[in-house]
Each structure stands twice: as C-alpha cells, then as structure tokens.
Amino acid sequence: MDQLPPGITVYNLPTAPPTWDRLGIFYIAWAAAWTTLVFSGMIFCWINRKSPILKIRGLPLSFGAIILLHSYWILAQITYPIAHTMPIVLAYDIQFFFMGIYFPLGIALFHASNLRFLHIAKLQKQFTHPALRLKAKGCNGASTSWLCRLRNMGYTKRIMSFISIGMIIQVLLTMACWFAVKKYHPTYGLPGTEMKSTTLPEQVAELGRGWEWWPSLVWQFIWTWIVAPVLIYRAWGIRDTLGWRAQTIGCCLSSLHATPMFLIASYVPAFDKVNMYFSQSQWIHLSIMMFEIFAVFVPAVQVIRLWMLNKWAADANAKWETQSQTSTLRSSTTVEWKLSALDMAEKGKSMDFTDSEMGDRVITMKALEHVLAENPAPLLEFSALNDFSGENIAFITRTDRWKTSWPAEKPTEDQNIEVYNAALDIYTDFISPLDAEFPLNLPSADLKKMENMFENPARILRGAAQVNPATPFEFDGPLHRGRSGFETDDTSAYAQYTGHIPAEFDEHVFEAVRSHIKYLVLTNTWPKFVSEMQSRRKSGETSRSIFTAASKTTIASRVSSKISSIISSKF
C-alpha cells in the first residue's frame, strides 16, 4: 500500500486479482472440506431424524442456526484470497451486514435450541411427580388482547416471537447505522461520520471500527456473557444420556472468547500484522466451528452409539433368554453364587440389578418385565430425568393399570363405555400425534391401527389438533390436560364419549403398541439404566437414594435449588 500512487484512498483503490498463494489455497480448500463435512453430518442427522436421540432435539431450530452461522463462516474463509477482487468499501459493507444480521440471528436460533433442552427436561418431570404437571398460565380474552395471545402461546412460539422482535430491531438498527455513517458512502450520511483518516492503511482500519459495529457486539455480549452462563448454570445439574447437556455447555463455553478477541484484534495495533492473514472475525468463527461440532457431529456420534447399544442389548437378550431355566452360576469364593437374572425374574426373587457382577445377565426382557411389575419407579425416574423418554415407562405402567381394570366377565354396555374412555385417555396422552406432548415412537402400521380405533372420538371430545402433526415435538402442548402418565384424579377433564365403540375393541387393544415400546425400552433405556445403577453402586454412591430429589439434601444443594428456581422463573 505504501507504494501506491498519491491520492489513492479506500474509495478509488483499484481491485486486484485473487491471492492464490499457499495460504489462499488453504483457506479455499479448508472452506470446501469443512462445509462438505458439516452438510454431510446434517444430511445424516436429517435422514435419522426419527431416532430418539434426534427426534426430541428439534433439528429445524439448530439447523437454521447452523446455516446462518456457516454462511458467515464461509465469508471469513474467502476473505484472504478474494477480498481484493472487489472494491474494499463493498467488502466491508458485506462484512458489516453479515455480522449485523446473519450472526446475531444464528446465535439467537442456536440458544433457542439450547433453551429447548431445559424446557424438555422440565416437562419430563411430570412423569415422575404429577404435582409438577405444568399448569396453563394463559388468560381469557386472547382474541382481543395481544398480551393474552402472547401468554397463551406455546413455549416454542413464544420464544421465537421474542427472537423475531429482537431481530427485527437488530435488522432495522443495522440498516440505520449503515445509512447514517458517511464513511461507507461519502455522498450522504450524518455529519461527523465521514472518513477521518488520511493514509490508506488507517482508512482500511477505520472501516472496521466505529460505533456502528457496537449493536452487533452488544447482541454477541448478551448471548455469550449473559444468556450462555445462565444456560450453563441451569443445565449443570441435568445428567442426560443423550449428550444434550454436554452440547449445551460446550457451545456456551466455546463462544465466551469471541467478542473480547474480536475487539482486541480490531483495536490493538499489535494485531495488525495478524489481521492480514487471520481476520478479526476469525475469532468469532472459531466458536461457530465449535457450535457445528456440538450441534451436528456430537448428535451424529450419539446416533451411531445408540445403534451399537441397541444391537448389544438385543444380542444380550437373545443370549440369556435361551439359557436353561434351571441353570445356576457358581463362584470360586462362594458355595452358591447368583442365579441368572432370568431365573430370579421367573421365580419372583429379588433381583439386584445394581450389582456389577451381574454383567449383561439383566439385559433381558423378563428382567425388565420383573422390574416393571415389582418396582417401576426408579426406571421411570431415570427414563424421565436422564433419558428424556419417561413417556415410554409411563405408558407401560398406565396400560397395565388399565388392563387390570377390565371386567373379569364380558363387560356390560356401561362398563364398556367406561374402559373405552379410559383407553381413549391413554391414546390422547401418549399416542396421538395431535394431542400427546411426547408422542410414542411407533411404526406407521401400529399408529394407523390406533387412529382407526380412537381418532374420531378423540376429535369429538378434544376438538381440533393441539399439536402440529408435522412437528409433534414442538412441545407447545394443549393449554389444558387432565393427566399425563399418571392418574391424578378420578374424573376426566373431558366429557365422556358415549358414541359407537368399534367391535374390535377389547383388553388387548394396546398389546402390539405395548410390546413395541417395551422392546424400545429394552434396547435403549434399560441398558443405560442398568449401567448407570451399577456404576453408581461401584463408586459408592448408593449410600443414599438417587431417586428422591427432596430427601437428604444439604444446605448448599437447597440454596442452589432455590437460586435455580428463581432464575428459571425469570427465563
């Protein structure tokens, strides 16, 4: 730049050919390779979106964030090789709008996805503690008051409404700042905002500095230094098996450096030489890459691990189910060691599945059925609070209670209506994609059979769909629900159906669905539960129950719980 003719400024600086040195080629190759990996991972996740690992995550939110953030990331990678091929002011205009619009919107969508994690964890508690059932906090007059309409919105829509309002303000503010600053367009703008530097290097530096960049930086600061720490605090005590907590905390931590380093690189002269090869925004893009790793590759790895777990559990079940019913296992240190889990389950004996010496002998259907029959509460609590699949165990226990209520002899007309309405409640609470907050993951044939049996009466009593069938895991849920997995009272919140009952309705109507869900539990939740219990016992943590959240808590834990509840009420 020092060798340029006199009179050259950022407004008349000639363009130059692309910079195809080793670094320029590396940036282009790196951008192409990483983009291919990211989008391959996204395609893999989308193809497997029905997997329990991904179905509950809400891929559209996180993928929308990744697309926006990755667009900004690509811009930074091609800056070094091709930035000089266009007028330098135009290059900074593009940078300004990407940083002012794409990046804040992407970060907002990403943290909305992380907030979803906390919301789902909160909703799942209803399966273990009916008293925690979320009550509707809406109000009357929704058709006339915008405040009432906002309060009556579902969680996802409400969060997106706030984000949309914030982004509209950000877009308008970004455009207003650009039009107001004369250094980007010398012919118009506010007085005093024109280019003040005289030398070309100083003018280039001034294009990337100024108060007009601060609205975007404020957004970054809010999300990374206010929202992110709150998310970390609230997610810290959640021990899920899906890798979602690690994803949330990892993304929050990886973004903390971005804003400070961007400011340092922009305003500290010592970074000028670095900025020639590693632009200021690259410090932000390091966090974007971490977002993509945690939002795309970590879930993809979790899906593959789930496949391996499913196969291992199925093989263990097949192996031990074929063992002799009368065989016993002997130890070199004891006369009689332990019966297999299959033997104990069949003989009604107490089964200590927390003993690590049992190995995979408890990974059988009969062992699972034994626990479901004798004491399903620990498994239910683990599935709800750790595996986020409490609806599966709640459905099994609910159908068991329903089946025991079936009359011993052929039911009368009144009895048939009563048990059908109870079955209809089960359908709407757990199966219906239009009503259930957490619809069971069923094959299309089983779902179709259930819809033929219950859907018309459900629509008569419940009215229009409460959940979008295209996105049943939006978790907005009905504004009022009578039960969720447990009987909380003796009367239904809805009127009783007294119309035509299909002739095929009997006490076995849920058997196919129940068998499918039990197998899902056997190959997914059950081995995780057994492994967790054995691990905790081995580490000496069984001195206190892990299933009672209120008992034996320390003063510190009670204070921490109180602070967490206060923060939860504010966010």
Coordinates of C-alpha atoms in Angstrom, one line a residue:
M1 CA 0.0 0.0 0.0
D2 CA 2.9 2.4 0.7
Q3 CA 4.0 2.1 -2.9
L4 CA 0.6 3.2 -4.4
P5 CA 0.4 6.5 -6.3
P6 CA -0.5 9.6 -4.3
G7 CA -4.3 10.3 -3.9
I8 CA -5.3 6.6 -3.6
T9 CA -8.0 6.1 -0.9
V10 CA -10.4 3.3 0.0
Y11 CA -12.9 4.9 -2.4
N12 CA -10.7 4.6 -5.5
L13 CA -8.4 1.8 -4.6
P14 CA -8.1 -0.5 -7.7
T15 CA -9.2 -4.1 -7.4
A16 CA -6.6 -6.9 -7.6
P17 CA -6.5 -10.5 -8.8
P18 CA -7.3 -13.3 -6.3
T19 CA -4.4 -14.2 -3.9
W20 CA -3.6 -17.8 -4.8
D21 CA -0.6 -18.3 -2.6
R22 CA -0.3 -21.3 -0.2
L23 CA -2.5 -19.6 2.4
G24 CA -5.1 -18.6 -0.1
I25 CA -5.4 -22.1 -1.4
F26 CA -5.5 -23.5 2.1
Y27 CA -8.4 -21.2 3.0
I28 CA -10.4 -22.2 -0.1
A29 CA -9.7 -25.9 0.4
W30 CA -10.5 -25.7 4.1
A31 CA -13.8 -24.0 3.5
A32 CA -14.8 -26.6 0.9
A33 CA -13.7 -29.5 3.1
W34 CA -15.4 -28.3 6.3
T35 CA -18.5 -27.3 4.5
T36 CA -18.8 -30.8 3.0
L37 CA -18.3 -32.4 6.4
V38 CA -20.9 -30.1 8.1
F39 CA -23.5 -30.6 5.5
S40 CA -22.9 -34.4 5.3
G41 CA -23.4 -34.5 9.1
M42 CA -26.6 -32.5 8.7
I43 CA -27.9 -34.8 6.0
F44 CA -27.0 -37.9 8.2
C45 CA -28.9 -36.4 11.1
W46 CA -31.9 -35.5 8.9
I47 CA -32.1 -39.0 7.5
N48 CA -32.1 -40.4 11.0
R49 CA -34.4 -37.6 12.5
K50 CA -36.8 -40.3 13.8
S51 CA -34.1 -41.6 16.1
P52 CA -34.9 -40.9 19.8
I53 CA -31.6 -39.0 20.0
L54 CA -32.6 -36.5 17.3
K55 CA -36.4 -36.6 17.4
I56 CA -36.5 -34.7 20.7
R57 CA -33.9 -32.2 19.7
G58 CA -35.8 -30.1 17.2
L59 CA -33.5 -30.2 14.2
P60 CA -35.1 -27.2 12.3
L61 CA -34.0 -24.8 15.0
S62 CA -30.4 -25.9 15.3
F63 CA -30.1 -26.5 11.5
G64 CA -31.4 -23.0 10.8
A65 CA -28.8 -21.6 13.2
I66 CA -26.1 -23.6 11.6
I67 CA -27.0 -22.5 8.0
L68 CA -26.9 -18.8 9.0
L69 CA -23.7 -19.1 11.1
H70 CA -21.9 -21.2 8.4
S71 CA -22.7 -18.6 5.8
Y72 CA -20.9 -16.1 7.9
W73 CA -18.1 -18.5 8.5
I74 CA -17.6 -19.1 4.7
L75 CA -17.3 -15.3 4.2
A76 CA -14.4 -15.2 6.6
Q77 CA -12.6 -18.1 4.9
I78 CA -12.7 -16.5 1.5
T79 CA -11.7 -13.0 2.7
Y80 CA -7.9 -13.5 2.4
P81 CA -7.9 -14.9 -1.2
I82 CA -10.7 -12.9 -2.9
A83 CA -11.3 -9.8 -0.8
H84 CA -9.2 -7.6 -3.0
T85 CA -11.1 -8.6 -6.1
M86 CA -13.9 -6.2 -5.2
P87 CA -13.9 -2.6 -4.0
I88 CA -12.7 -2.6 -0.4
V89 CA -15.6 -0.5 0.8
L90 CA -18.0 -3.1 -0.7
A91 CA -16.1 -5.8 1.1
Y92 CA -16.6 -4.1 4.4
D93 CA -20.2 -3.4 3.6
I94 CA -20.8 -7.2 3.2
Q95 CA -18.9 -7.9 6.4
F96 CA -21.0 -5.3 8.2
F97 CA -24.3 -6.8 7.2
F98 CA -23.3 -10.4 7.7
M99 CA -22.0 -9.6 11.2
G100 CA -25.0 -7.4 12.0
I101 CA -27.8 -9.7 10.7
Y102 CA -26.7 -13.3 10.0
F103 CA -24.5 -13.8 13.0
P104 CA -27.0 -12.4 15.7
L105 CA -29.9 -14.3 14.2
G106 CA -27.9 -17.5 14.0
I107 CA -26.8 -17.2 17.6
A108 CA -30.4 -16.4 18.7
L109 CA -31.7 -19.5 17.0
F110 CA -28.9 -21.6 18.5
H111 CA -29.6 -20.5 22.0
A112 CA -33.4 -21.0 21.4
S113 CA -32.5 -24.6 20.6
N114 CA -30.5 -24.8 23.9
L115 CA -33.4 -23.3 25.8
R116 CA -35.5 -26.1 24.4
F117 CA -33.3 -28.6 26.2
L118 CA -34.1 -27.0 29.5
H119 CA -37.8 -26.9 28.7
I120 CA -38.0 -30.6 27.7
A121 CA -36.1 -31.5 30.9
K122 CA -38.7 -29.6 32.9
L123 CA -41.6 -31.2 31.0
Q124 CA -40.3 -34.7 31.6
K125 CA -40.5 -34.2 35.4
Q126 CA -44.3 -34.5 35.1
F127 CA -43.9 -38.3 34.6
T128 CA -42.3 -38.8 38.0
H129 CA -44.0 -36.1 40.0
P130 CA -47.7 -35.5 38.9
A131 CA -47.7 -32.4 41.2
L132 CA -45.2 -30.8 38.9
R133 CA -47.6 -31.0 36.0
L134 CA -47.2 -27.7 34.2
K135 CA -50.4 -25.6 34.5
A136 CA -51.6 -23.3 31.8
K137 CA -50.6 -19.8 32.6
G138 CA -52.8 -18.3 29.9
C139 CA -55.6 -15.8 30.3
N140 CA -59.0 -15.1 28.9
G141 CA -59.6 -12.6 26.2
A142 CA -57.0 -14.0 23.8
S143 CA -58.9 -12.7 20.8
T144 CA -58.8 -9.1 22.0
S145 CA -55.5 -8.7 23.9
W146 CA -52.1 -9.2 22.3
L147 CA -50.7 -9.8 25.8
C148 CA -53.2 -12.6 26.4
R149 CA -52.3 -14.1 23.0
L150 CA -48.7 -14.0 23.9
R151 CA -49.3 -15.7 27.3
N152 CA -51.4 -18.3 25.6
M153 CA -48.8 -19.2 23.0
G154 CA -46.9 -22.4 23.3
Y155 CA -43.3 -22.3 24.5
T156 CA -41.6 -22.6 21.1
K157 CA -43.8 -19.9 19.5
R158 CA -43.3 -17.6 22.5
I159 CA -39.5 -17.9 22.3
M160 CA -39.5 -17.4 18.6
S161 CA -41.7 -14.4 18.9
F162 CA -39.3 -12.7 21.3
I163 CA -36.4 -13.6 19.0
S164 CA -38.2 -12.3 16.0
I165 CA -38.9 -9.0 17.7
G166 CA -35.3 -8.7 18.7
M167 CA -34.1 -9.5 15.2
I168 CA -36.4 -7.0 13.5
I169 CA -35.0 -4.3 15.8
Q170 CA -31.4 -5.5 15.0
V171 CA -32.0 -5.5 11.2
L172 CA -33.5 -2.0 11.3
L173 CA -30.7 -0.8 13.6
T174 CA -28.1 -2.3 11.3
M175 CA -29.5 -0.7 8.2
A176 CA -30.0 2.7 10.1
C177 CA -26.3 2.6 11.2
W178 CA -25.1 1.9 7.7
F179 CA -27.2 4.7 6.1
A180 CA -26.1 7.1 8.9
V181 CA -22.3 6.6 8.6
K182 CA -20.8 8.6 5.7
K183 CA -17.5 6.6 5.5
Y184 CA -19.3 3.8 3.8
H185 CA -20.9 6.2 1.2
P186 CA -19.4 9.7 1.2
T187 CA -22.3 11.3 -0.6
Y188 CA -24.8 11.0 2.2
G189 CA -25.0 10.3 6.0
L190 CA -24.8 12.2 9.3
P191 CA -22.2 15.0 9.6
G192 CA -19.1 13.9 11.6
T193 CA -19.3 10.3 10.4
E194 CA -17.1 10.7 7.4
M195 CA -13.7 9.1 6.9
K196 CA -11.2 11.0 9.2
S197 CA -8.0 9.1 8.4
T198 CA -5.7 10.3 5.7
T199 CA -3.4 7.4 4.9
L200 CA -4.7 4.3 3.2
P201 CA -3.8 1.8 5.9
E202 CA -5.5 4.0 8.5
Q203 CA -8.6 4.3 6.3
V204 CA -8.8 0.5 5.9
A205 CA -8.5 0.1 9.7
E206 CA -11.2 2.7 10.3
L207 CA -13.7 0.9 8.0
G208 CA -13.7 -2.0 10.5
R209 CA -14.0 0.2 13.6
G210 CA -16.6 2.6 14.9
W211 CA -19.8 2.9 16.9
E212 CA -21.8 1.4 14.1
W213 CA -20.4 -2.1 14.9
W214 CA -21.4 -2.0 18.5
P215 CA -25.1 -3.0 18.2
S216 CA -24.0 -6.3 16.8
L217 CA -21.3 -6.6 19.5
V218 CA -24.0 -5.9 22.1
W219 CA -26.1 -8.8 20.8
Q220 CA -23.0 -11.0 21.0
F221 CA -22.3 -9.9 24.5
I222 CA -25.9 -10.6 25.7
W223 CA -25.9 -14.1 24.2
T224 CA -22.4 -15.1 25.2
W225 CA -21.9 -13.4 28.5
I226 CA -25.5 -13.3 29.9
V227 CA -27.7 -15.9 28.3
A228 CA -25.0 -18.5 27.9
P229 CA -23.8 -18.5 31.6
V230 CA -27.4 -18.8 32.7
L231 CA -27.9 -21.8 30.4
I232 CA -24.7 -23.4 31.8
Y233 CA -25.9 -22.9 35.4
R234 CA -29.4 -24.3 34.7
A235 CA -28.1 -27.2 32.7
W236 CA -25.3 -28.2 35.1
G237 CA -27.4 -30.5 37.3
I238 CA -29.0 -32.3 34.4
R239 CA -27.4 -35.7 33.7
D240 CA -29.0 -36.8 30.4
T241 CA -27.9 -39.8 28.4
L242 CA -28.4 -38.0 25.0
G243 CA -25.3 -35.8 25.1
W244 CA -27.6 -32.7 25.1
R245 CA -26.2 -31.2 28.3
A246 CA -22.6 -31.6 27.0
Q247 CA -23.7 -30.0 23.8
T248 CA -25.3 -27.0 25.5
I249 CA -22.5 -26.4 28.0
G250 CA -19.8 -26.9 25.3
C251 CA -21.5 -24.4 22.9
C252 CA -21.8 -21.8 25.6
L253 CA -18.2 -22.1 26.8
S254 CA -16.8 -22.1 23.3
S255 CA -18.4 -18.7 22.5
L256 CA -17.1 -16.8 25.5
H257 CA -13.8 -15.7 23.8
A258 CA -15.4 -14.4 20.6
T259 CA -16.4 -10.9 21.5
P260 CA -13.3 -10.0 23.6
M261 CA -10.9 -11.3 21.0
F262 CA -12.8 -9.6 18.1
L263 CA -12.4 -6.3 20.0
I264 CA -8.8 -6.9 20.8
A265 CA -7.9 -7.8 17.2
S266 CA -9.8 -4.7 16.0
Y267 CA -8.3 -2.1 18.3
V268 CA -4.9 -3.3 19.4
P269 CA -2.2 -2.2 16.9
A270 CA -0.1 -5.3 17.6
F271 CA -2.7 -7.4 15.9
D272 CA -2.5 -5.5 12.6
K273 CA 0.1 -8.0 11.2
V274 CA -2.0 -10.9 12.3
N275 CA -5.2 -9.5 10.8
M276 CA -3.5 -9.5 7.4
Y277 CA -3.7 -13.3 7.4
F278 CA -6.2 -14.1 10.1
S279 CA -9.0 -11.5 10.0
Q280 CA -10.6 -10.2 13.2
S281 CA -13.9 -12.1 12.6
Q282 CA -12.0 -15.4 12.6
W283 CA -12.0 -15.3 16.4
I284 CA -15.8 -15.4 16.1
H285 CA -15.7 -18.2 13.6
L286 CA -13.7 -20.4 15.9
S287 CA -16.8 -20.5 18.1
I288 CA -19.0 -21.1 15.1
M289 CA -17.0 -24.2 14.3
M290 CA -17.4 -25.4 17.9
F291 CA -21.2 -24.8 17.5
E292 CA -21.2 -27.0 14.4
I293 CA -19.2 -29.8 16.2
F294 CA -21.6 -29.9 19.1
A295 CA -24.8 -29.4 17.1
V296 CA -24.1 -31.7 14.2
F297 CA -21.3 -34.2 14.9
V298 CA -22.0 -34.9 18.6
P299 CA -25.6 -35.9 17.9
A300 CA -24.5 -38.0 14.9
V301 CA -22.0 -39.8 17.1
Q302 CA -24.7 -40.4 19.6
V303 CA -27.0 -41.9 17.0
I304 CA -24.2 -44.4 16.0
R305 CA -23.6 -45.2 19.7
L306 CA -27.3 -45.8 20.1
W307 CA -27.3 -48.3 17.1
M308 CA -24.4 -50.1 18.8
L309 CA -26.3 -50.1 22.1
N310 CA -29.4 -51.4 20.5
K311 CA -27.5 -54.3 18.9
W312 CA -25.7 -55.2 22.1
A313 CA -28.9 -55.2 24.1
A314 CA -30.7 -57.3 21.6
D315 CA -27.9 -59.8 21.4
A316 CA -27.7 -60.0 25.3
N317 CA -31.4 -60.6 25.5
A318 CA -31.3 -63.3 22.9
K319 CA -28.3 -65.0 24.6
W320 CA -29.7 -65.1 28.1
E321 CA -33.3 -65.8 27.1
T322 CA -32.1 -69.1 25.5
Q323 CA -30.2 -70.2 28.7
S324 CA -31.5 -73.1 30.7
Q325 CA -34.2 -72.1 33.1
T326 CA -32.7 -74.2 35.9
S327 CA -29.0 -73.4 35.5
T328 CA -27.1 -71.8 38.3
L329 CA -23.9 -69.9 38.3
R330 CA -21.2 -70.8 40.9
S331 CA -18.3 -68.7 42.2
S332 CA -14.9 -69.9 43.3
T333 CA -15.3 -67.9 46.5
T334 CA -18.8 -68.9 47.5
V335 CA -20.8 -72.1 47.5
E336 CA -23.8 -70.7 45.8
W337 CA -23.1 -67.6 43.7
K338 CA -26.1 -66.0 42.0
L339 CA -28.9 -67.1 39.9
S340 CA -29.2 -65.6 36.5
A341 CA -31.5 -62.6 36.2
L342 CA -33.8 -64.7 34.1
D343 CA -34.1 -67.3 36.8
M344 CA -34.7 -64.7 39.5
A345 CA -37.3 -62.9 37.4
E346 CA -39.2 -66.1 36.7
K347 CA -39.1 -67.3 40.4
G348 CA -40.2 -64.0 41.8
K349 CA -37.0 -63.4 43.7
S350 CA -35.5 -60.0 44.5
M351 CA -33.1 -59.0 41.7
D352 CA -30.2 -56.8 42.4
F353 CA -29.5 -55.3 39.0
T354 CA -27.2 -52.7 40.6
D355 CA -24.6 -55.5 41.2
S356 CA -21.9 -55.0 38.6
E357 CA -21.1 -58.7 38.8
M358 CA -24.4 -59.4 37.2
G359 CA -23.0 -58.1 33.9
D360 CA -25.3 -58.3 31.0
R361 CA -27.4 -61.0 32.6
V362 CA -30.0 -58.4 33.5
I363 CA -30.3 -57.2 29.9
T364 CA -33.3 -59.4 29.2
M365 CA -37.0 -58.9 28.6
K366 CA -38.0 -61.0 31.6
A367 CA -35.7 -58.9 33.8
L368 CA -37.2 -55.7 32.5
E369 CA -40.8 -57.1 33.0
H370 CA -39.8 -58.1 36.5
V371 CA -38.8 -54.5 37.4
L372 CA -41.9 -53.1 35.7
A373 CA -44.1 -55.3 37.7
E374 CA -42.4 -55.1 41.1
N375 CA -40.9 -51.5 41.2
P376 CA -41.0 -49.4 38.1
A377 CA -40.5 -46.1 39.9
P378 CA -36.6 -46.0 39.7
L379 CA -36.7 -46.9 36.0
L380 CA -39.4 -44.3 35.4
E381 CA -37.5 -41.6 37.1
F382 CA -34.3 -42.4 35.2
S383 CA -36.1 -42.5 31.9
A384 CA -37.7 -39.1 32.5
L385 CA -34.9 -37.2 34.1
N386 CA -31.9 -38.7 32.3
D387 CA -33.1 -40.3 29.1
F388 CA -36.0 -37.9 28.4
S389 CA -38.2 -40.9 27.5
G390 CA -40.4 -41.0 30.5
E391 CA -43.5 -41.4 28.3
N392 CA -42.5 -45.0 27.4
I393 CA -42.4 -46.3 31.0
A394 CA -45.4 -44.2 31.9
F395 CA -47.4 -45.7 29.0
I396 CA -46.5 -49.2 30.0
T397 CA -47.5 -48.7 33.7
R398 CA -50.6 -46.9 32.7
T399 CA -51.8 -49.6 30.3
D400 CA -51.0 -52.2 33.0
R401 CA -53.4 -50.5 35.4
W402 CA -56.0 -50.1 32.6
K403 CA -55.8 -53.8 31.8
T404 CA -56.3 -54.8 35.4
S405 CA -59.5 -52.6 35.5
W406 CA -61.0 -54.7 32.7
P407 CA -64.1 -56.6 34.0
A408 CA -63.5 -60.3 34.7
E409 CA -66.5 -61.3 32.6
K410 CA -67.9 -59.8 29.4
P411 CA -68.4 -56.1 30.2
T412 CA -71.8 -54.5 30.2
E413 CA -72.5 -51.6 27.9
D414 CA -71.8 -49.1 30.7
Q415 CA -68.6 -50.9 31.7
N416 CA -67.5 -51.0 28.0
I417 CA -68.0 -47.2 27.7
E418 CA -66.0 -46.7 30.9
V419 CA -63.0 -48.8 29.9
Y420 CA -63.1 -47.3 26.3
N421 CA -62.9 -43.8 27.7
A422 CA -60.0 -44.8 29.9
A423 CA -58.3 -46.2 26.8
L424 CA -59.1 -43.0 24.9
D425 CA -57.3 -41.0 27.6
I426 CA -54.3 -43.3 27.1
Y427 CA -54.4 -42.7 23.4
T428 CA -54.6 -38.9 23.7
D429 CA -51.9 -38.7 26.4
F430 CA -49.4 -41.0 24.8
I431 CA -50.1 -42.0 21.2
S432 CA -52.0 -39.3 19.3
P433 CA -49.6 -37.1 17.3
L434 CA -52.3 -34.4 17.5
D435 CA -52.7 -34.4 21.3
A436 CA -49.7 -36.0 23.1
E437 CA -46.9 -33.8 24.3
F438 CA -44.4 -36.6 23.8
P439 CA -46.0 -39.0 21.2
L440 CA -44.7 -42.5 21.3
N441 CA -42.3 -43.6 18.6
L442 CA -44.5 -46.1 16.8
P443 CA -44.4 -47.9 13.4
S444 CA -46.9 -46.4 10.9
A445 CA -48.9 -49.6 10.9
D446 CA -49.5 -49.6 14.7
L447 CA -50.2 -45.9 14.7
K448 CA -52.7 -46.3 11.9
K449 CA -54.5 -49.0 13.9
M450 CA -54.7 -46.8 17.0
E451 CA -56.0 -43.9 14.9
N452 CA -58.7 -46.1 13.4
M453 CA -59.7 -47.1 16.9
F454 CA -59.6 -43.8 18.7
E455 CA -59.1 -40.8 16.5
N456 CA -62.7 -39.9 15.7
P457 CA -63.8 -40.0 19.3
A458 CA -60.7 -38.0 20.3
R459 CA -61.5 -35.2 17.9
I460 CA -65.1 -35.2 19.0
L461 CA -64.1 -34.7 22.7
R462 CA -60.8 -32.8 22.3
G463 CA -61.6 -30.7 19.2
A464 CA -59.0 -29.6 16.7
A465 CA -55.4 -30.7 16.9
Q466 CA -53.4 -29.3 19.8
V467 CA -50.1 -30.2 18.3
N468 CA -48.9 -29.8 14.7
P469 CA -48.7 -33.3 13.3
A470 CA -45.8 -32.3 11.1
T471 CA -43.7 -31.3 14.1
P472 CA -45.2 -33.1 17.1
F473 CA -42.2 -32.4 19.3
E474 CA -42.8 -28.6 19.3
F475 CA -43.8 -29.1 22.9
D476 CA -46.4 -26.4 22.9
G477 CA -48.9 -28.9 24.1
P478 CA -52.6 -28.4 24.9
L479 CA -53.5 -25.5 27.1
H480 CA -55.3 -27.9 29.5
R481 CA -54.7 -31.5 30.0
G482 CA -56.3 -33.8 32.6
R483 CA -53.5 -36.3 33.1
S484 CA -50.1 -37.0 31.9
G485 CA -48.9 -40.5 32.5
F486 CA -50.5 -40.8 36.0
E487 CA -53.9 -40.7 37.3
T488 CA -54.2 -37.5 39.3
D489 CA -57.9 -37.7 40.0
D490 CA -60.9 -39.9 39.4
T491 CA -62.6 -37.8 36.8
S492 CA -61.5 -36.9 33.3
A493 CA -61.0 -33.3 32.4
Y494 CA -63.1 -34.0 29.3
A495 CA -66.6 -35.2 28.7
Q496 CA -67.2 -39.0 28.4
Y497 CA -67.6 -40.5 24.9
T498 CA -70.8 -42.4 24.6
G499 CA -70.9 -43.0 20.8
H500 CA -70.2 -46.0 18.8
I501 CA -67.3 -48.2 20.0
P502 CA -65.5 -50.4 17.4
A503 CA -66.3 -54.1 17.7
E504 CA -62.5 -54.8 17.7
F505 CA -62.0 -53.0 21.0
D506 CA -61.0 -55.4 23.8
E507 CA -58.5 -55.7 26.6
H508 CA -55.7 -56.5 24.1
V509 CA -56.1 -53.3 22.1
F510 CA -52.7 -51.9 23.3
E511 CA -50.8 -55.2 23.2
A512 CA -48.9 -54.5 19.9
V513 CA -48.0 -51.0 20.9
R514 CA -47.0 -52.1 24.4
S515 CA -44.8 -54.8 23.0
H516 CA -43.1 -52.4 20.6
I517 CA -42.5 -49.8 23.4
K518 CA -41.1 -52.5 25.8
Y519 CA -38.6 -53.6 23.1
L520 CA -37.6 -50.0 22.6
V521 CA -37.1 -49.7 26.4
L522 CA -35.1 -53.0 26.5
T523 CA -32.7 -51.9 23.7
N524 CA -32.4 -48.3 24.7
T525 CA -33.3 -47.1 28.2
W526 CA -32.9 -50.3 30.1
P527 CA -29.2 -51.0 29.4
K528 CA -28.4 -47.3 30.2
F529 CA -30.3 -47.6 33.4
V530 CA -28.6 -50.8 34.5
S531 CA -25.2 -49.4 33.6
E532 CA -25.8 -46.2 35.5
M533 CA -27.0 -48.0 38.6
Q534 CA -24.1 -50.4 38.6
S535 CA -21.7 -47.6 38.1
R536 CA -23.1 -45.6 40.9
R537 CA -23.0 -48.6 43.3
K538 CA -19.5 -49.3 42.3
S539 CA -18.4 -45.8 43.0
G540 CA -20.0 -45.9 46.4
E541 CA -22.9 -43.6 45.7
T542 CA -25.6 -46.0 46.8
S543 CA -25.3 -44.8 50.4
R544 CA -28.2 -42.5 49.6
S545 CA -31.1 -42.9 47.2
I546 CA -30.7 -41.3 43.9
F547 CA -34.4 -41.3 43.3
T548 CA -35.7 -38.9 46.0
A549 CA -35.0 -35.4 45.0
A550 CA -36.2 -33.9 48.3
S551 CA -34.6 -36.2 50.9
K552 CA -31.2 -35.9 52.5
T553 CA -30.3 -32.7 50.7
T554 CA -27.6 -30.4 52.0
I555 CA -28.0 -26.8 52.8
A556 CA -25.8 -25.9 49.8
S557 CA -28.0 -28.0 47.5
R558 CA -31.2 -26.5 48.8
V559 CA -29.8 -23.0 48.3
S560 CA -28.6 -23.9 44.8
S561 CA -32.1 -25.4 44.0
K562 CA -33.7 -22.2 45.3
I563 CA -31.5 -19.9 43.1
S564 CA -32.1 -22.2 40.1
S565 CA -35.8 -21.9 40.6
I566 CA -35.6 -18.1 40.7
I567 CA -33.6 -18.0 37.5
S568 CA -35.9 -20.5 35.9
S569 CA -38.9 -18.2 36.6
K570 CA -37.2 -15.3 35.0
F571 CA -36.1 -17.1 31.8

